Amino acid sequence: MRALGETWYQRDRPFISDDSAFRNAFGPVKVTPHAEGVAATLDWYRHNAA
């Protein structure tokens, strides 16, 4: 509970990710839509579960 005050910024605003360094190093990339990525991940786990 003590650290909650120090980390509250992680909960009170959206995260902003800057991928400009990655794109500068590797060029343009295809971004997978969230729903498509989740569906593909679930499908993989359903077929590869140990």
Backbone atoms as SQL, in Angstrom:
CREATE TABLE atoms (id INTEGER PRIMARY KEY, chain TEXT, resi INTEGER, resn TEXT, atom TEXT, x REAL, y REAL, z REAL);
INSERT INTO atoms VALUES
  (1, 'A', 1, 'MET', 'N', 0.823, -1.184, 0.000),
  (2, 'A', 1, 'MET', 'CA', 0.000, 0.000, 0.000),
  (3, 'A', 1, 'MET', 'C', 0.871, 1.254, 0.000),
  (4, 'A', 2, 'ARG', 'N', 2.017, 1.165, 0.642),
  (5, 'A', 2, 'ARG', 'CA', 2.876, 2.345, 0.719),
  (6, 'A', 2, 'ARG', 'C', 3.326, 2.798, -0.671),
  (7, 'A', 3, 'ALA', 'N', 3.637, 1.859, -1.546),
  (8, 'A', 3, 'ALA', 'CA', 4.130, 2.198, -2.880),
  (9, 'A', 3, 'ALA', 'C', 3.013, 2.615, -3.825),
  (10, 'A', 4, 'LEU', 'N', 1.778, 2.416, -3.442),
  (11, 'A', 4, 'LEU', 'CA', 0.664, 2.746, -4.320),
  (12, 'A', 4, 'LEU', 'C', 0.694, 4.212, -4.741),
  (13, 'A', 5, 'GLY', 'N', 1.001, 5.089, -3.817),
  (14, 'A', 5, 'GLY', 'CA', 1.068, 6.513, -4.143),
  (15, 'A', 5, 'GLY', 'C', 2.160, 6.829, -5.152),
  (16, 'A', 6, 'GLU', 'N', 3.277, 6.113, -5.066),
  (17, 'A', 6, 'GLU', 'CA', 4.395, 6.364, -5.967),
  (18, 'A', 6, 'GLU', 'C', 4.148, 5.835, -7.374),
  (19, 'A', 7, 'THR', 'N', 3.242, 4.869, -7.499),
  (20, 'A', 7, 'THR', 'CA', 2.991, 4.261, -8.811),
  (21, 'A', 7, 'THR', 'C', 1.603, 4.579, -9.355),
  (22, 'A', 8, 'TRP', 'N', 0.923, 5.516, -8.740),
  (23, 'A', 8, 'TRP', 'CA', -0.439, 5.812, -9.176),
  (24, 'A', 8, 'TRP', 'C', -0.495, 6.316, -10.614),
  (25, 'A', 9, 'TYR', 'N', 0.597, 6.940, -11.077),
  (26, 'A', 9, 'TYR', 'CA', 0.629, 7.437, -12.458),
  (27, 'A', 9, 'TYR', 'C', 0.405, 6.301, -13.462),
  (28, 'A', 10, 'GLN', 'N', 0.668, 5.060, -13.057),
  (29, 'A', 10, 'GLN', 'CA', 0.467, 3.928, -13.957),
  (30, 'A', 10, 'GLN', 'C', -1.007, 3.606, -14.143),
  (31, 'A', 11, 'ARG', 'N', -1.859, 4.170, -13.329),
  (32, 'A', 11, 'ARG', 'CA', -3.288, 3.855, -13.367),
  (33, 'A', 11, 'ARG', 'C', -4.185, 5.041, -13.720),
  (34, 'A', 12, 'ASP', 'N', -3.660, 6.233, -13.686),
  (35, 'A', 12, 'ASP', 'CA', -4.541, 7.390, -13.856),
  (36, 'A', 12, 'ASP', 'C', -4.468, 8.043, -15.228),
  (37, 'A', 13, 'ARG', 'N', -3.712, 7.454, -16.149),
  (38, 'A', 13, 'ARG', 'CA', -3.634, 7.996, -17.510),
  (39, 'A', 13, 'ARG', 'C', -3.274, 6.880, -18.485),
  (40, 'A', 14, 'PRO', 'N', -3.595, 7.045, -19.732),
  (41, 'A', 14, 'PRO', 'CA', -3.270, 5.999, -20.707),
  (42, 'A', 14, 'PRO', 'C', -1.758, 5.921, -20.944),
  (43, 'A', 15, 'PHE', 'N', -1.287, 4.734, -21.266),
  (44, 'A', 15, 'PHE', 'CA', 0.110, 4.565, -21.646),
  (45, 'A', 15, 'PHE', 'C', 0.285, 5.045, -23.081),
  (46, 'A', 16, 'ILE', 'N', 1.386, 5.701, -23.339),
  (47, 'A', 16, 'ILE', 'CA', 1.712, 6.146, -24.687),
  (48, 'A', 16, 'ILE', 'C', 3.025, 5.475, -25.077),
  (49, 'A', 17, 'SER', 'N', 2.971, 4.672, -26.112),
  (50, 'A', 17, 'SER', 'CA', 4.160, 3.962, -26.575),
  (51, 'A', 17, 'SER', 'C', 4.700, 4.647, -27.821),
  (52, 'A', 18, 'ASP', 'N', 6.002, 4.878, -27.829),
  (53, 'A', 18, 'ASP', 'CA', 6.655, 5.505, -28.967),
  (54, 'A', 18, 'ASP', 'C', 7.534, 4.451, -29.639),
  (55, 'A', 19, 'ASP', 'N', 7.164, 4.043, -30.844),
  (56, 'A', 19, 'ASP', 'CA', 7.931, 3.020, -31.549),
  (57, 'A', 19, 'ASP', 'C', 8.827, 3.614, -32.635),
  (58, 'A', 20, 'SER', 'N', 9.095, 4.901, -32.554),
  (59, 'A', 20, 'SER', 'CA', 9.872, 5.554, -33.609),
  (60, 'A', 20, 'SER', 'C', 11.293, 4.996, -33.707),
  (61, 'A', 21, 'ALA', 'N', 11.947, 4.656, -32.596),
  (62, 'A', 21, 'ALA', 'CA', 13.301, 4.082, -32.657),
  (63, 'A', 21, 'ALA', 'C', 13.270, 2.720, -33.354),
  (64, 'A', 22, 'PHE', 'N', 12.251, 1.911, -33.047),
  (65, 'A', 22, 'PHE', 'CA', 12.113, 0.610, -33.707),
  (66, 'A', 22, 'PHE', 'C', 11.901, 0.793, -35.202),
  (67, 'A', 23, 'ARG', 'N', 10.991, 1.687, -35.577),
  (68, 'A', 23, 'ARG', 'CA', 10.711, 1.906, -37.001),
  (69, 'A', 23, 'ARG', 'C', 11.905, 2.497, -37.732),
  (70, 'A', 24, 'ASN', 'N', 12.668, 3.342, -37.049),
  (71, 'A', 24, 'ASN', 'CA', 13.877, 3.886, -37.672),
  (72, 'A', 24, 'ASN', 'C', 14.905, 2.790, -37.904),
  (73, 'A', 25, 'ALA', 'N', 14.982, 1.816, -37.011),
  (74, 'A', 25, 'ALA', 'CA', 15.955, 0.738, -37.143),
  (75, 'A', 25, 'ALA', 'C', 15.515, -0.332, -38.140),
  (76, 'A', 26, 'PHE', 'N', 14.204, -0.653, -38.167),
  (77, 'A', 26, 'PHE', 'CA', 13.728, -1.787, -38.957),
  (78, 'A', 26, 'PHE', 'C', 12.805, -1.421, -40.102),
  (79, 'A', 27, 'GLY', 'N', 12.449, -0.167, -40.237),
  (80, 'A', 27, 'GLY', 'CA', 11.572, 0.250, -41.318),
  (81, 'A', 27, 'GLY', 'C', 10.106, 0.031, -40.982),
  (82, 'A', 28, 'PRO', 'N', 9.222, 0.291, -41.942),
  (83, 'A', 28, 'PRO', 'CA', 7.789, 0.134, -41.681),
  (84, 'A', 28, 'PRO', 'C', 7.424, -1.335, -41.459),
  (85, 'A', 29, 'VAL', 'N', 6.489, -1.566, -40.577),
  (86, 'A', 29, 'VAL', 'CA', 6.029, -2.916, -40.265),
  (87, 'A', 29, 'VAL', 'C', 4.509, -2.953, -40.305),
  (88, 'A', 30, 'LYS', 'N', 3.970, -4.145, -40.548),
  (89, 'A', 30, 'LYS', 'CA', 2.516, -4.327, -40.532),
  (90, 'A', 30, 'LYS', 'C', 2.083, -4.477, -39.071),
  (91, 'A', 31, 'VAL', 'N', 1.126, -3.688, -38.667),
  (92, 'A', 31, 'VAL', 'CA', 0.598, -3.763, -37.312),
  (93, 'A', 31, 'VAL', 'C', -0.603, -4.701, -37.315),
  (94, 'A', 32, 'THR', 'N', -0.570, -5.714, -36.461),
  (95, 'A', 32, 'THR', 'CA', -1.670, -6.666, -36.359),
  (96, 'A', 32, 'THR', 'C', -2.762, -6.079, -35.473),
  (97, 'A', 33, 'PRO', 'N', -3.999, -6.037, -35.958),
  (98, 'A', 33, 'PRO', 'CA', -5.100, -5.554, -35.116),
  (99, 'A', 33, 'PRO', 'C', -5.232, -6.423, -33.859),
  (100, 'A', 34, 'HIS', 'N', -5.623, -5.812, -32.762),
  (101, 'A', 34, 'HIS', 'CA', -5.707, -6.493, -31.472),
  (102, 'A', 34, 'HIS', 'C', -6.560, -7.760, -31.544),
  (103, 'A', 35, 'ALA', 'N', -7.753, -7.655, -32.073),
  (104, 'A', 35, 'ALA', 'CA', -8.660, -8.814, -32.125),
  (105, 'A', 35, 'ALA', 'C', -8.050, -9.957, -32.937),
  (106, 'A', 36, 'GLU', 'N', -7.382, -9.634, -34.029),
  (107, 'A', 36, 'GLU', 'CA', -6.747, -10.662, -34.862),
  (108, 'A', 36, 'GLU', 'C', -5.595, -11.331, -34.110),
  (109, 'A', 37, 'GLY', 'N', -4.813, -10.559, -33.397),
  (110, 'A', 37, 'GLY', 'CA', -3.705, -11.113, -32.629),
  (111, 'A', 37, 'GLY', 'C', -4.174, -12.022, -31.508),
  (112, 'A', 38, 'VAL', 'N', -5.224, -11.608, -30.793),
  (113, 'A', 38, 'VAL', 'CA', -5.771, -12.440, -29.722),
  (114, 'A', 38, 'VAL', 'C', -6.318, -13.739, -30.290),
  (115, 'A', 39, 'ALA', 'N', -7.051, -13.653, -31.393),
  (116, 'A', 39, 'ALA', 'CA', -7.616, -14.861, -32.013),
  (117, 'A', 39, 'ALA', 'C', -6.516, -15.821, -32.459),
  (118, 'A', 40, 'ALA', 'N', -5.453, -15.302, -33.060),
  (119, 'A', 40, 'ALA', 'CA', -4.356, -16.154, -33.508),
  (120, 'A', 40, 'ALA', 'C', -3.638, -16.797, -32.322),
  (121, 'A', 41, 'THR', 'N', -3.455, -16.031, -31.254),
  (122, 'A', 41, 'THR', 'CA', -2.805, -16.574, -30.059),
  (123, 'A', 41, 'THR', 'C', -3.631, -17.685, -29.435),
  (124, 'A', 42, 'LEU', 'N', -4.923, -17.472, -29.297),
  (125, 'A', 42, 'LEU', 'CA', -5.799, -18.506, -28.735),
  (126, 'A', 42, 'LEU', 'C', -5.803, -19.748, -29.612),
  (127, 'A', 43, 'ASP', 'N', -5.849, -19.553, -30.923),
  (128, 'A', 43, 'ASP', 'CA', -5.826, -20.680, -31.843),
  (129, 'A', 43, 'ASP', 'C', -4.532, -21.480, -31.692),
  (130, 'A', 44, 'TRP', 'N', -3.406, -20.785, -31.573),
  (131, 'A', 44, 'TRP', 'CA', -2.126, -21.466, -31.405),
  (132, 'A', 44, 'TRP', 'C', -2.124, -22.303, -30.124),
  (133, 'A', 45, 'TYR', 'N', -2.601, -21.710, -29.014),
  (134, 'A', 45, 'TYR', 'CA', -2.615, -22.443, -27.749),
  (135, 'A', 45, 'TYR', 'C', -3.564, -23.639, -27.805),
  (136, 'A', 46, 'ARG', 'N', -4.667, -23.498, -28.494),
  (137, 'A', 46, 'ARG', 'CA', -5.608, -24.615, -28.596),
  (138, 'A', 46, 'ARG', 'C', -4.997, -25.793, -29.357),
  (139, 'A', 47, 'HIS', 'N', -4.131, -25.508, -30.311),
  (140, 'A', 47, 'HIS', 'CA', -3.526, -26.559, -31.120),
  (141, 'A', 47, 'HIS', 'C', -2.162, -27.029, -30.618),
  (142, 'A', 48, 'ASN', 'N', -1.575, -26.306, -29.684),
  (143, 'A', 48, 'ASN', 'CA', -0.223, -26.631, -29.221),
  (144, 'A', 48, 'ASN', 'C', -0.136, -26.794, -27.703),
  (145, 'A', 49, 'ALA', 'N', -1.261, -26.957, -27.032),
  (146, 'A', 49, 'ALA', 'CA', -1.226, -27.100, -25.575),
  (147, 'A', 49, 'ALA', 'C', -0.517, -28.393, -25.200),
  (148, 'A', 50, 'ALA', 'N', 0.305, -28.284, -24.204),
  (149, 'A', 50, 'ALA', 'CA', 1.065, -29.476, -23.758),
  (150, 'A', 50, 'ALA', 'C', 0.303, -30.263, -22.716);
